[in-house]
Structure formats: C-alpha cells, structure tokens
Amino acid sequence: MKLLLTLSFDGTNYCGWQIQPNGMTVQQRLTDTLTQILGSRPTVNGCSRTDSGVHARRFCCDFIIPEGKEHMSDKLMHALNALLPPDIAVLSCEEKPDSFHARFDCKGKEYRYNIRLGTRSPFTEKYSYPYRRDIDDELCRRALTCFVGEHDFCGFMSAGSCIKGSTVRNIYKAELLRNGNDVTFAVSGNGFLYNMVRIICGTVLAVNEGKLDADSLPHIIDEGKRMLAGPTLPAKGLFLWDVFY
Amino acid sequence: MKLLLTLSFDGTNYCGWQIQPNGMTVQQRLTDTLTQILGSRPTVNGCSRTDSGVHARRFCCDFIIPEGKEHMSDKLMHALNALLPPDIAVLSCEEKPDSFHARFDCKGKEYRYNIRLGTRSPFTEKYSYPYRRDIDDELCRRALTCFVGEHDFCGFMSAGSCIKGSTVRNIYKAELLRNGNDVTFAVSGNGFLYNMVRIICGTVLAVNEGKLDADSLPHIIDEGKRMLAGPTLPAKGLFLWDVFY
C-alpha cells in the first residue's frame, strides 16, 4: 500500500532533503524513523530535492508500507510525530494508488523567499534574508512579472549543475507580498531548476539596487547566460511553501 | 548620559534576563558586549526579570554611558547589533533624563502566551505551548475577563516566591486572539507577580477543560490560595510583548 506523507520542516540543521554521505538530511531522518516503526527500511520518494538550509512549509513524499503492516497506517502519523525531532513534523498521511509518485505526479510548486528590512529580529533570523536597503515594491513587482510564463531558464540555474532534459519551465505566478518590514517574493510554477528561485530573487534585488534594468530582464532570460543574472541569495530565506498534485 | 535600549530576544538559550552564577543570561550577554564597546562595565537596569526560556518581543533597559563616551551613543545600536548573537537584537537606543529608570518608571506591560492546536509546527515549536484539545474561544474569553481590574493576585504567583510589598496588581486587558490553530492570550497590566501570566493562562485552560468553573474564578482570585488556581504553563509560549512608559 502506498502512502503520501505531507511534512513541514525547519531546514536549518539539515543538509537538504536527499540522503548523502556527509551530513544528516531530512530524508535520512524520516527513513530511519520509519524503519524504527515498521521494522524494515522503506524507499522514500520526495517531491523535490531541497538544498541545505532551505525550509519547507509543505513537503510531500511517498513510500510503500510493507505487506502485513497496512494496519499501522492509521497511527503512523502520530508515531512519526512522537519520534521525529521538533524540526520535522508530519501534517498528514493519506493512502494513494500504487502508481503514485511524489515527484513525477507533482503538477507544480510554490516557493516563497523572505526578506527582512530594517532592524533584525531574533524570531525571523533563521527564516529570512537581512537586507540593508529599502525595497521599491512597484519596481520589484515589474521585475517579478518578467519571469511569468514559459521560458528556457538555463541562465537561472547554478553553474555546474547537471540537468537531464529540458531547462524550459512554466512560471504561473511571481508576486511580492509585504507586511511592514517583512517582504516576501512568492513564485509558483510547474518545476524549478537548481537554485532557480534564489537566482530569480537575487536578480529582482539587483533590479531594486539599480544594477540591472527591469526592461532588460526578458533579454537576460532569453540569452540564457548565468553571468547576466543576479546573485544566488542565501538558503535560509527560502521556503517550499506548497506542492500541487 | 542615560540611554534607554529597546531589545528583542529569543529566550530559548538563556536563563532569563537577570545575571546569575549558573548560566548565561540576556543581561550578562548585553553587559559583556557593552563593556567590550565602551571599555568599562556599565550597570544595566532591566524593566523586569523574565524567566528562563521566556521571550521578549520588546524589552527595555537603561544604563549610563560614561563621561567622555557620549559621542558613541549614535553608533551604539549598530555596534551592539554587530557584536550580539542572532538571538538578541537592539531595536532602538534613545537618550533619557538621568532620573529615568527602566523598571521604576514602567507604567505597564503586555504579555502574550501562544498556544498551538492540532498538528505541531517546526516553526512555532520554540514559541508556543502544544495543546492537544480544542479551545472554546467564548468560554476562555469569559474566564480571561475575570482577571481584569484591580485584584490581590497572591494566589497567582509561584509558591515560595518572595515578594516585598503588595501583591495587588491592576490588569487592564485580558483577551483571546485566534489565527487558525494558533491561539494567543494577551494580558496587559501595571505589573505582574512571579509566574503570574503563566498561572493565569493555566487557569484559563483548566476552565476550558472543565476542571474549573468560569463562574468560580472571582472567588478563586479572592481566596488567594495558589492551590485553587490552575497549573503554571511552560515558559516557551510566553512573550513579553510590549512595555509602556
């Protein structure tokens, strides 16, 4: 029987989602805990690979609960929440057809990048990028709008990243939200390249600072050269906000 | 010259505000950092003693900047924010008359206690009390209202606490705020006894659970016996929210 888990995690103390040899990851912590509960080690498929330090308000993953253990699925969420550390929570657990796959069946995702203006706050320190200047909301909104639609984003992925297949992605929405000194860039789309959201947000801030012209963004996107875009912002401001199926 | 500093701090890793021999406190960290900047050790007066693990959205304190160092006051806030750890931030620094005292001149304070219902969240884990039941908003509001006004709160301070003078306090406001699964009790008044807010909130939850009757609260307050009130809730949900002068 296949189960879909929806998680929420604080990525501060993890080397991202995917299991790797040199540090603790969310996938490893979850797989270890499932092994402890089920008595055998499941293969857990995540909806994406989040980077080291990136947070998730929602993150989806699937695994097969072994035959003879199906009766445990009802209590699995409570057992996981009792055993997982405080920085990972299970929000829901639902049954899916065997053909379901958390990554391949994902229709889209929303990421949010938090920027903190003015004096720093101890409570948002781990969850936002401190920015020393003002933000021109209208200018940044104009810049964000340039990314909406279907584009080849090969200039907006980290150099050296290895992508199989197309670098064309469809961005559904790219908005600026403001709550006083807290500014958020919300970007949703059918998929994202490695570091793509952090580079888009760094490019919008380069426009805000007058280092790039908003009118040149369509051209910069078309050119497809990483060096023309803005910097990659730090991981800690980034949240995987929602996952759509 | 006397300066008033307004701070914000995450109390998770501190044994409260006040300097003590057995652990790091916010007052100690701040005093050490001021000593590093000013070259001499000032006496820092806080607006209250917050307990171990309690947070402050706003906390006020004063100290005298030594003669000959007055010119540093303009840049002091930036210097402090550069040298203090991420869990303590200075929000403002203003000049006050020499007679000013952060504690004695304080006209009142607002505390807020956060309660998290439903599934736990990694992002509010350090800042709220997880509560397994539902909250009856109207019943809790009725219970909170009983605390408003001038009362002798000697039954609402931790047993064994040593108070010089009166245990009469005036509560200006006691409200319930709700945002989905996040419930907050907001209590403001002219002063608070040791653990008073945490005991008031524990008593309101006892009413919510049917262990105490809301109609009996005026009597319980009048009786002045700690054993009649509800339990002391954990520190991590409590914020010193505002300080009034």
Short mmCIF file of C-alpha atoms in Angstrom, two decimals:
data_model
loop_
_atom_site.label_atom_id
_atom_site.label_comp_id
_atom_site.label_asym_id
_atom_site.label_seq_id
_atom_site.Cartn_x
_atom_site.Cartn_y
_atom_site.Cartn_z
CA MET A 1 0.00 0.00 0.00
CA LYS A 2 1.36 3.41 -0.96
CA LEU A 3 1.18 6.34 1.47
CA LEU A 4 1.66 10.07 0.84
CA LEU A 5 3.14 11.98 3.76
CA THR A 6 2.98 15.77 3.96
CA LEU A 7 5.77 17.19 6.11
CA SER A 8 6.83 20.56 7.40
CA PHE A 9 10.48 21.06 8.33
CA ASP A 10 12.95 23.67 9.51
CA GLY A 11 15.94 23.08 7.22
CA THR A 12 18.49 24.94 9.39
CA ASN A 13 20.17 21.83 10.76
CA TYR A 14 19.89 19.61 7.66
CA CYS A 15 21.97 19.17 4.52
CA GLY A 16 18.78 19.36 2.46
CA TRP A 17 16.27 16.60 1.71
CA GLN A 18 18.24 13.93 -0.08
CA ILE A 19 20.32 11.28 1.70
CA GLN A 20 24.03 11.94 1.29
CA PRO A 21 27.19 10.59 2.87
CA ASN A 22 28.44 13.75 4.62
CA GLY A 23 25.64 15.03 6.81
CA MET A 24 22.19 14.48 8.23
CA THR A 25 19.31 15.06 5.81
CA VAL A 26 15.53 15.14 6.22
CA GLN A 27 15.12 12.03 4.02
CA GLN A 28 17.58 10.13 6.20
CA ARG A 29 15.94 11.19 9.48
CA LEU A 30 12.49 10.26 8.13
CA THR A 31 13.64 6.94 6.65
CA ASP A 32 15.42 6.00 9.90
CA THR A 33 12.28 6.79 11.91
CA LEU A 34 10.02 4.85 9.52
CA THR A 35 12.43 1.90 9.80
CA GLN A 36 12.19 2.06 13.57
CA ILE A 37 8.37 1.98 13.39
CA LEU A 38 7.87 -0.53 10.53
CA GLY A 39 10.78 -2.88 11.23
CA SER A 40 12.02 -2.66 7.62
CA ARG A 41 13.61 0.14 5.62
CA PRO A 42 11.29 1.77 3.06
CA THR A 43 12.38 3.75 -0.02
CA VAL A 44 11.03 7.27 0.42
CA ASN A 45 10.46 9.40 -2.72
CA GLY A 46 10.45 13.15 -2.16
CA CYS A 47 8.65 15.74 -4.30
CA SER A 48 11.92 17.61 -4.85
CA ARG A 49 15.47 17.92 -3.61
CA THR A 50 15.58 20.90 -1.32
CA ASP A 51 19.01 22.41 -0.66
CA SER A 52 20.92 22.59 2.57
CA GLY A 53 19.28 25.12 4.91
CA VAL A 54 16.07 25.53 2.86
CA HIS A 55 12.81 25.17 4.82
CA ALA A 56 9.51 23.57 3.85
CA ARG A 57 6.09 24.68 4.98
CA ARG A 58 4.83 21.71 2.98
CA PHE A 59 6.88 18.88 1.51
CA CYS A 60 5.39 15.69 0.08
CA CYS A 61 6.90 12.23 -0.12
CA ASP A 62 5.67 8.70 -0.69
CA PHE A 63 6.69 5.18 0.33
CA ILE A 64 5.22 1.68 0.31
CA ILE A 65 4.09 0.32 3.64
CA PRO A 66 5.09 -3.39 3.66
CA GLU A 67 2.51 -6.15 3.42
CA GLY A 68 1.23 -7.18 6.80
CA LYS A 69 1.90 -3.66 8.21
CA GLU A 70 -1.03 -1.88 6.49
CA HIS A 71 -2.95 -1.75 9.77
CA MET A 72 -0.28 0.62 11.12
CA SER A 73 -1.07 3.36 8.60
CA ASP A 74 -3.77 4.96 10.80
CA LYS A 75 -1.41 5.53 13.68
CA LEU A 76 1.69 6.21 11.61
CA MET A 77 1.36 9.99 11.68
CA HIS A 78 1.15 10.08 15.49
CA ALA A 79 4.01 7.59 15.83
CA LEU A 80 6.19 9.67 13.50
CA ASN A 81 5.37 12.93 15.30
CA ALA A 82 6.25 11.31 18.61
CA LEU A 83 9.63 10.03 17.35
CA LEU A 84 10.80 12.72 14.91
CA PRO A 85 12.78 15.70 16.25
CA PRO A 86 10.92 19.02 16.76
CA ASP A 87 12.23 20.46 13.47
CA ILE A 88 10.30 17.90 11.36
CA ALA A 89 6.51 17.49 11.66
CA VAL A 90 4.11 15.23 9.76
CA LEU A 91 0.97 17.20 8.80
CA SER A 92 -0.97 14.38 7.12
CA CYS A 93 -0.77 10.81 5.90
CA GLU A 94 -3.04 9.56 3.10
CA GLU A 95 -3.42 6.43 1.01
CA LYS A 96 -2.59 6.66 -2.72
CA PRO A 97 -2.74 4.27 -5.69
CA ASP A 98 0.41 2.17 -6.17
CA SER A 99 1.20 4.11 -9.35
CA PHE A 100 1.50 7.42 -7.45
CA HIS A 101 4.93 9.09 -7.26
CA ALA A 102 5.52 12.24 -5.18
CA ARG A 103 7.94 13.74 -7.73
CA PHE A 104 6.63 12.58 -11.11
CA ASP A 105 2.97 13.29 -10.30
CA CYS A 106 3.67 16.76 -8.90
CA LYS A 107 1.82 19.38 -11.01
CA GLY A 108 3.61 22.36 -9.54
CA LYS A 109 5.12 24.04 -6.50
CA GLU A 110 5.14 27.40 -4.79
CA TYR A 111 8.30 28.77 -3.24
CA ARG A 112 8.48 31.84 -1.02
CA TYR A 113 11.58 33.88 -0.29
CA ASN A 114 11.55 36.09 2.83
CA ILE A 115 13.48 39.35 3.06
CA ARG A 116 13.80 41.28 6.32
CA LEU A 117 14.26 45.07 6.12
CA GLY A 118 15.29 47.43 8.94
CA THR A 119 16.40 46.17 12.33
CA ARG A 120 16.95 42.46 12.62
CA SER A 121 14.55 40.24 14.53
CA PRO A 122 15.66 37.26 16.66
CA PHE A 123 12.48 35.43 15.66
CA THR A 124 12.87 35.61 11.88
CA GLU A 125 16.68 35.35 11.88
CA LYS A 126 16.70 31.73 10.66
CA TYR A 127 13.90 32.29 8.15
CA SER A 128 14.75 35.45 6.25
CA TYR A 129 17.50 37.27 4.40
CA PRO A 130 18.50 40.54 6.11
CA TYR A 131 18.54 43.36 3.55
CA ARG A 132 20.04 46.75 4.38
CA ARG A 133 18.25 48.84 1.75
CA ASP A 134 14.66 49.82 1.03
CA ILE A 135 12.57 47.79 -1.38
CA ASP A 136 10.73 49.57 -4.20
CA ASP A 137 7.62 47.37 -4.26
CA GLU A 138 6.41 48.52 -7.68
CA LEU A 139 9.81 48.13 -9.33
CA CYS A 140 10.27 44.65 -7.85
CA ARG A 141 6.75 43.67 -8.97
CA ARG A 142 7.62 44.75 -12.51
CA ALA A 143 10.79 42.65 -12.36
CA LEU A 144 8.96 39.60 -10.99
CA THR A 145 6.34 39.76 -13.75
CA CYS A 146 9.08 39.25 -16.38
CA PHE A 147 9.59 35.67 -15.15
CA VAL A 148 5.93 34.64 -15.54
CA GLY A 149 5.17 32.29 -18.45
CA GLU A 150 7.08 29.55 -20.25
CA HIS A 151 10.80 30.31 -20.63
CA ASP A 152 14.06 28.46 -21.00
CA PHE A 153 15.61 29.21 -17.60
CA CYS A 154 19.07 27.78 -18.31
CA GLY A 155 20.60 31.14 -17.30
CA PHE A 156 18.85 30.84 -13.93
CA MET A 157 20.42 27.67 -12.60
CA SER A 158 23.68 27.34 -10.73
CA ALA A 159 26.71 26.87 -12.99
CA GLY A 160 27.94 23.30 -12.95
CA SER A 161 24.53 21.84 -12.19
CA CYS A 162 23.76 18.78 -14.26
CA ILE A 163 20.26 18.68 -15.74
CA LYS A 164 18.92 15.80 -17.77
CA GLY A 165 16.40 17.05 -20.31
CA SER A 166 14.82 20.41 -20.86
CA THR A 167 15.52 23.62 -18.93
CA VAL A 168 12.16 25.06 -20.01
CA ARG A 169 9.84 25.79 -17.09
CA ASN A 170 6.44 27.45 -16.81
CA ILE A 171 6.11 30.06 -14.05
CA TYR A 172 2.46 30.57 -13.09
CA LYS A 173 2.85 33.45 -10.66
CA ALA A 174 5.57 35.71 -9.27
CA GLU A 175 4.36 38.18 -6.65
CA LEU A 176 5.62 40.50 -3.95
CA LEU A 177 3.87 40.35 -0.55
CA ARG A 178 4.59 42.95 2.13
CA ASN A 179 3.92 43.01 5.85
CA GLY A 180 5.73 46.05 7.24
CA ASN A 181 9.46 45.29 7.24
CA ASP A 182 8.89 41.74 6.01
CA VAL A 183 8.86 41.36 2.22
CA THR A 184 8.19 38.02 0.52
CA PHE A 185 8.66 37.01 -3.13
CA ALA A 186 6.15 34.22 -3.93
CA VAL A 187 6.90 32.21 -7.09
CA SER A 188 4.90 29.23 -8.33
CA GLY A 189 5.46 27.10 -11.41
CA ASN A 190 5.43 23.61 -12.89
CA GLY A 191 9.05 23.00 -11.89
CA PHE A 192 12.28 24.68 -10.88
CA LEU A 193 15.95 24.23 -11.81
CA TYR A 194 18.75 24.00 -9.25
CA ASN A 195 18.86 27.30 -7.26
CA MET A 196 16.41 28.88 -9.74
CA VAL A 197 14.22 30.64 -7.15
CA ARG A 198 17.21 32.00 -5.26
CA ILE A 199 18.71 33.36 -8.52
CA ILE A 200 15.39 34.90 -9.63
CA CYS A 201 15.10 36.64 -6.23
CA GLY A 202 18.74 37.80 -6.38
CA THR A 203 18.04 39.21 -9.86
CA VAL A 204 14.97 41.10 -8.61
CA LEU A 205 17.08 42.63 -5.82
CA ALA A 206 19.74 43.59 -8.41
CA VAL A 207 16.97 45.49 -10.24
CA ASN A 208 15.91 47.07 -6.92
CA GLU A 209 19.50 48.27 -6.44
CA GLY A 210 19.75 49.71 -9.97
CA LYS A 211 22.40 47.18 -11.00
CA LEU A 212 20.06 45.69 -13.60
CA ASP A 213 17.29 47.35 -15.62
CA ALA A 214 13.83 45.75 -15.28
CA ASP A 215 13.31 46.29 -19.03
CA SER A 216 16.38 44.19 -19.81
CA LEU A 217 15.10 41.11 -17.94
CA PRO A 218 13.29 39.49 -20.93
CA HIS A 219 16.55 39.78 -22.87
CA ILE A 220 18.60 38.39 -19.95
CA ILE A 221 16.21 35.41 -19.72
CA ASP A 222 16.46 34.81 -23.50
CA GLU A 223 20.26 34.95 -23.51
CA GLY A 224 20.43 32.03 -21.07
CA LYS A 225 23.76 33.02 -19.50
CA ARG A 226 24.12 32.65 -15.75
CA MET A 227 26.57 35.57 -15.57
CA LEU A 228 23.93 38.04 -16.82
CA ALA A 229 21.52 37.31 -13.96
CA GLY A 230 21.80 38.45 -10.32
CA PRO A 231 23.40 36.61 -7.40
CA THR A 232 22.09 33.47 -5.69
CA LEU A 233 20.52 34.57 -2.39
CA PRO A 234 21.24 32.55 0.79
CA ALA A 235 19.23 29.39 1.53
CA LYS A 236 17.78 30.43 4.89
CA GLY A 237 15.18 32.83 3.38
CA LEU A 238 13.69 30.14 1.12
CA PHE A 239 10.57 28.07 1.88
CA LEU A 240 8.99 25.37 -0.22
CA TRP A 241 5.54 26.77 0.51
CA ASP A 242 3.14 24.43 -1.28
CA VAL A 243 3.09 21.36 -3.53
CA PHE A 244 0.32 20.74 -6.05
CA TYR A 245 -0.97 17.38 -7.33
CA MET B 1 24.15 60.45 29.98
CA LYS B 2 21.41 57.86 30.39
CA LEU B 3 20.34 55.69 27.47
CA LEU B 4 17.23 53.53 27.04
CA LEU B 5 17.74 50.44 24.91
CA THR B 6 14.80 48.51 23.48
CA LEU B 7 15.70 44.88 22.80
CA SER B 8 14.05 41.85 21.28
CA PHE B 9 15.31 38.41 22.30
CA ASP B 10 14.67 34.71 21.85
CA GLY B 11 14.90 33.39 25.41
CA THR B 12 15.36 29.71 24.46
CA ASN B 13 19.08 29.60 25.23
CA TYR B 14 19.12 31.96 28.22
CA CYS B 15 18.47 31.54 31.96
CA GLY B 16 16.23 34.61 31.82
CA TRP B 17 17.21 38.29 31.96
CA GLN B 18 19.00 38.70 35.27
CA ILE B 19 22.69 37.90 35.80
CA GLN B 20 23.12 34.76 37.87
CA PRO B 21 26.04 32.48 38.70
CA ASN B 22 24.85 29.28 36.99
CA GLY B 23 24.10 30.12 33.40
CA MET B 24 24.19 32.69 30.61
CA THR B 25 21.56 35.41 30.83
CA VAL B 26 20.49 38.22 28.50
CA GLN B 27 21.65 40.87 30.97
CA GLN B 28 25.08 39.26 31.15
CA ARG B 29 25.44 38.97 27.38
CA LEU B 30 24.37 42.59 26.90
CA THR B 31 26.57 43.91 29.73
CA ASP B 32 29.59 41.98 28.38
CA THR B 33 29.01 43.41 24.90
CA LEU B 34 28.58 46.99 26.21
CA THR B 35 31.82 46.55 28.19
CA GLN B 36 33.61 45.46 25.03
CA ILE B 37 32.36 48.59 23.18
CA LEU B 38 32.66 51.20 25.96
CA GLY B 39 35.82 49.94 27.67
CA SER B 40 34.16 49.98 31.10
CA ARG B 41 31.40 47.88 32.66
CA PRO B 42 28.01 49.66 32.96
CA THR B 43 25.19 48.70 35.34
CA VAL B 44 22.21 47.76 33.17
CA ASN B 45 18.70 48.07 34.70
CA GLY B 46 16.03 45.91 33.06
CA CYS B 47 12.28 46.64 33.00
CA SER B 48 11.56 43.22 34.56
CA ARG B 49 13.11 39.86 35.36
CA THR B 50 11.98 37.49 32.65
CA ASP B 51 12.25 33.78 33.48
CA SER B 52 14.41 31.17 31.87
CA GLY B 53 13.13 30.39 28.36
CA VAL B 54 10.71 33.34 28.17
CA HIS B 55 10.98 35.50 25.02
CA ALA B 56 10.68 39.25 24.55
CA ARG B 57 9.30 41.00 21.51
CA ARG B 58 10.19 44.20 23.37
CA PHE B 59 12.31 44.54 26.49
CA CYS B 60 13.59 47.86 27.82
CA CYS B 61 16.68 48.56 29.87
CA ASP B 62 18.78 51.57 30.79
CA PHE B 63 22.41 52.32 31.62
CA ILE B 64 24.69 55.33 31.96
CA ILE B 65 27.14 55.91 29.15
CA PRO B 66 30.37 57.07 30.82
CA GLU B 67 31.60 60.66 30.54
CA GLY B 68 33.79 61.14 27.51
CA LYS B 69 31.99 58.33 25.64
CA GLU B 70 28.74 60.21 24.92
CA HIS B 71 29.76 60.63 21.28
CA MET B 72 29.45 56.85 20.86
CA SER B 73 25.70 56.81 21.58
CA ASP B 74 24.74 57.40 17.92
CA LYS B 75 26.57 54.33 16.70
CA LEU B 76 25.95 52.18 19.76
CA MET B 77 22.90 50.41 18.34
CA HIS B 78 24.76 49.34 15.20
CA ALA B 79 27.82 48.28 17.21
CA LEU B 80 25.65 46.19 19.54
CA ASN B 81 23.77 44.55 16.67
CA ALA B 82 27.06 43.68 15.02
CA LEU B 83 28.50 42.08 18.19
CA LEU B 84 25.45 40.50 19.88
CA PRO B 85 24.43 36.93 18.93
CA PRO B 86 21.49 36.49 16.49
CA ASP B 87 19.04 35.74 19.34
CA ILE B 88 19.35 39.27 20.80
CA ALA B 89 18.61 42.38 18.71
CA VAL B 90 18.63 46.07 19.65
CA LEU B 91 15.58 47.80 18.15
CA SER B 92 16.28 51.35 19.34
CA CYS B 93 18.53 53.47 21.53
CA GLU B 94 17.31 56.80 22.93
CA GLU B 95 18.54 59.42 25.36
CA LYS B 96 16.67 59.81 28.69
CA PRO B 97 16.95 62.14 31.72
CA ASP B 98 19.37 60.91 34.40
CA SER B 99 16.41 60.25 36.72
CA PHE B 100 14.91 57.66 34.34
CA HIS B 101 14.79 54.01 35.46
CA ALA B 102 13.59 51.21 33.15
CA ARG B 103 11.84 49.33 35.96
CA PHE B 104 10.55 52.03 38.31
CA ASP B 105 9.26 54.29 35.53
CA CYS B 106 7.47 51.46 33.70
CA LYS B 107 3.70 52.21 33.56
CA GLY B 108 2.71 48.74 32.42
CA LYS B 109 3.46 45.71 30.26
CA GLU B 110 1.70 43.39 27.90
CA TYR B 111 2.46 39.68 27.88
CA ARG B 112 1.26 37.21 25.27
CA TYR B 113 1.02 33.46 25.67
CA ASN B 114 0.91 31.33 22.49
CA ILE B 115 -0.92 28.02 22.30
CA ARG B 116 -0.64 25.73 19.29
CA LEU B 117 -3.58 23.42 18.49
CA GLY B 118 -3.66 20.49 16.08
CA THR B 119 -0.53 19.22 14.33
CA ARG B 120 2.71 20.67 15.57
CA SER B 121 4.71 23.14 13.50
CA PRO B 122 8.54 23.16 13.33
CA PHE B 123 8.43 26.96 13.03
CA THR B 124 6.45 27.73 16.18
CA GLU B 125 7.87 24.85 18.24
CA LYS B 126 10.09 27.13 20.35
CA TYR B 127 7.45 29.83 20.71
CA SER B 128 4.22 28.08 21.67
CA TYR B 129 2.70 25.52 24.01
CA PRO B 130 1.34 22.47 22.14
CA TYR B 131 -2.21 21.74 23.29
CA ARG B 132 -3.97 18.50 22.37
CA ARG B 133 -7.58 19.64 22.85
CA ASP B 134 -9.87 22.18 21.23
CA ILE B 135 -10.20 25.65 22.65
CA ASP B 136 -13.67 27.06 23.35
CA ASP B 137 -12.97 30.71 22.47
CA GLU B 138 -16.05 32.13 24.18
CA LEU B 139 -15.55 30.18 27.40
CA CYS B 140 -11.87 31.19 27.55
CA ARG B 141 -12.81 34.83 26.91
CA ARG B 142 -15.25 34.69 29.82
CA ALA B 143 -12.51 33.24 32.03
CA LEU B 144 -9.95 35.88 30.93
CA THR B 145 -12.37 38.72 31.69
CA CYS B 146 -12.49 37.66 35.37
CA PHE B 147 -8.87 38.77 35.80
CA VAL B 148 -9.42 42.32 34.51
CA GLY B 149 -9.33 45.08 37.15
CA GLU B 150 -7.52 45.58 40.43
CA HIS B 151 -7.13 42.37 42.46
CA ASP B 152 -4.82 40.89 45.04
CA PHE B 153 -3.13 38.19 42.94
CA CYS B 154 -1.27 36.44 45.78
CA GLY B 155 -2.89 33.14 44.70
CA PHE B 156 -1.45 33.63 41.23
CA MET B 157 2.24 33.64 41.98
CA SER B 158 4.53 30.67 42.32
CA ALA B 159 4.65 29.24 45.84
CA GLY B 160 7.88 30.13 47.62
CA SER B 161 8.36 33.35 45.67
CA CYS B 162 9.44 36.21 47.86
CA ILE B 163 7.62 39.48 47.25
CA LYS B 164 8.37 42.71 49.07
CA GLY B 165 5.27 44.83 49.36
CA SER B 166 1.83 44.49 47.87
CA THR B 167 0.56 41.65 45.70
CA VAL B 168 -2.23 43.87 44.34
CA ARG B 169 -1.99 44.41 40.57
CA ASN B 170 -4.25 46.12 38.05
CA ILE B 171 -4.96 44.13 34.87
CA TYR B 172 -6.01 46.43 32.04
CA LYS B 173 -6.88 43.84 29.42
CA ALA B 174 -7.07 40.05 29.03
CA GLU B 175 -8.01 38.89 25.54
CA LEU B 176 -8.02 35.82 23.33
CA LEU B 177 -6.67 36.22 19.77
CA ARG B 178 -7.09 33.43 17.22
CA ASN B 179 -5.39 32.75 13.91
CA GLY B 180 -6.50 29.28 12.80
CA ASN B 181 -4.69 26.73 15.00
CA ASP B 182 -2.72 29.47 16.79
CA VAL B 183 -4.42 30.87 19.88
CA THR B 184 -2.91 33.70 21.94
CA PHE B 185 -3.87 35.01 25.39
CA ALA B 186 -2.89 38.71 25.58
CA VAL B 187 -2.73 40.18 29.10
CA SER B 188 -1.67 43.71 29.98
CA GLY B 189 -1.42 45.37 33.37
CA ASN B 190 0.52 47.70 35.63
CA GLY B 191 2.69 44.86 36.94
CA PHE B 192 2.93 41.09 37.30
CA LEU B 193 3.97 38.74 40.11
CA TYR B 194 6.38 35.84 39.62
CA ASN B 195 4.86 33.38 37.07
CA MET B 196 1.52 35.26 37.26
CA VAL B 197 0.81 35.25 33.50
CA ARG B 198 1.68 31.57 33.15
CA ILE B 199 -0.63 30.70 36.08
CA ILE B 200 -3.48 32.86 34.73
CA CYS B 201 -3.17 31.10 31.34
CA GLY B 202 -3.01 27.66 33.01
CA THR B 203 -6.16 28.56 34.95
CA VAL B 204 -7.98 29.59 31.75
CA LEU B 205 -7.04 26.24 30.18
CA ALA B 206 -8.31 24.44 33.31
CA VAL B 207 -11.65 26.20 32.71
CA ASN B 208 -11.50 25.16 29.04
CA GLU B 209 -11.04 21.54 30.16
CA GLY B 210 -13.95 21.69 32.62
CA LYS B 211 -11.65 21.26 35.62
CA LEU B 212 -12.60 24.70 36.93
CA ASP B 213 -15.83 26.65 36.54
CA ALA B 214 -15.50 30.12 34.97
CA ASP B 215 -18.08 31.43 37.47
CA SER B 216 -15.85 30.36 40.37
CA LEU B 217 -12.85 32.42 39.20
CA PRO B 218 -13.73 35.65 41.11
CA HIS B 219 -13.93 33.52 44.27
CA ILE B 220 -10.65 31.72 43.48
CA ILE B 221 -8.94 35.11 42.98
CA ASP B 222 -10.37 36.42 46.28
CA GLU B 223 -9.28 33.33 48.24
CA GLY B 224 -5.65 33.99 47.34
CA LYS B 225 -4.53 30.36 47.52
CA ARG B 226 -2.13 29.08 44.86
CA MET B 227 -3.58 25.54 45.09
CA LEU B 228 -7.01 26.71 43.91
CA ALA B 229 -5.70 28.10 40.61
CA GLY B 230 -4.61 26.14 37.54
CA PRO B 231 -1.11 24.91 36.65
CA THR B 232 1.85 27.09 35.59
CA LEU B 233 2.22 26.72 31.81
CA PRO B 234 5.73 26.20 30.32
CA ALA B 235 7.95 29.23 29.65
CA LYS B 236 8.43 28.77 25.90
CA GLY B 237 4.93 30.03 24.98
CA LEU B 238 5.39 33.34 26.84
CA PHE B 239 6.43 36.65 25.26
CA LEU B 240 6.96 39.99 26.94
CA TRP B 241 5.12 41.74 24.10
CA ASP B 242 5.25 45.43 24.99
CA VAL B 243 6.49 47.79 27.70
CA PHE B 244 4.76 51.11 28.41
CA TYR B 245 6.31 54.31 29.84
#
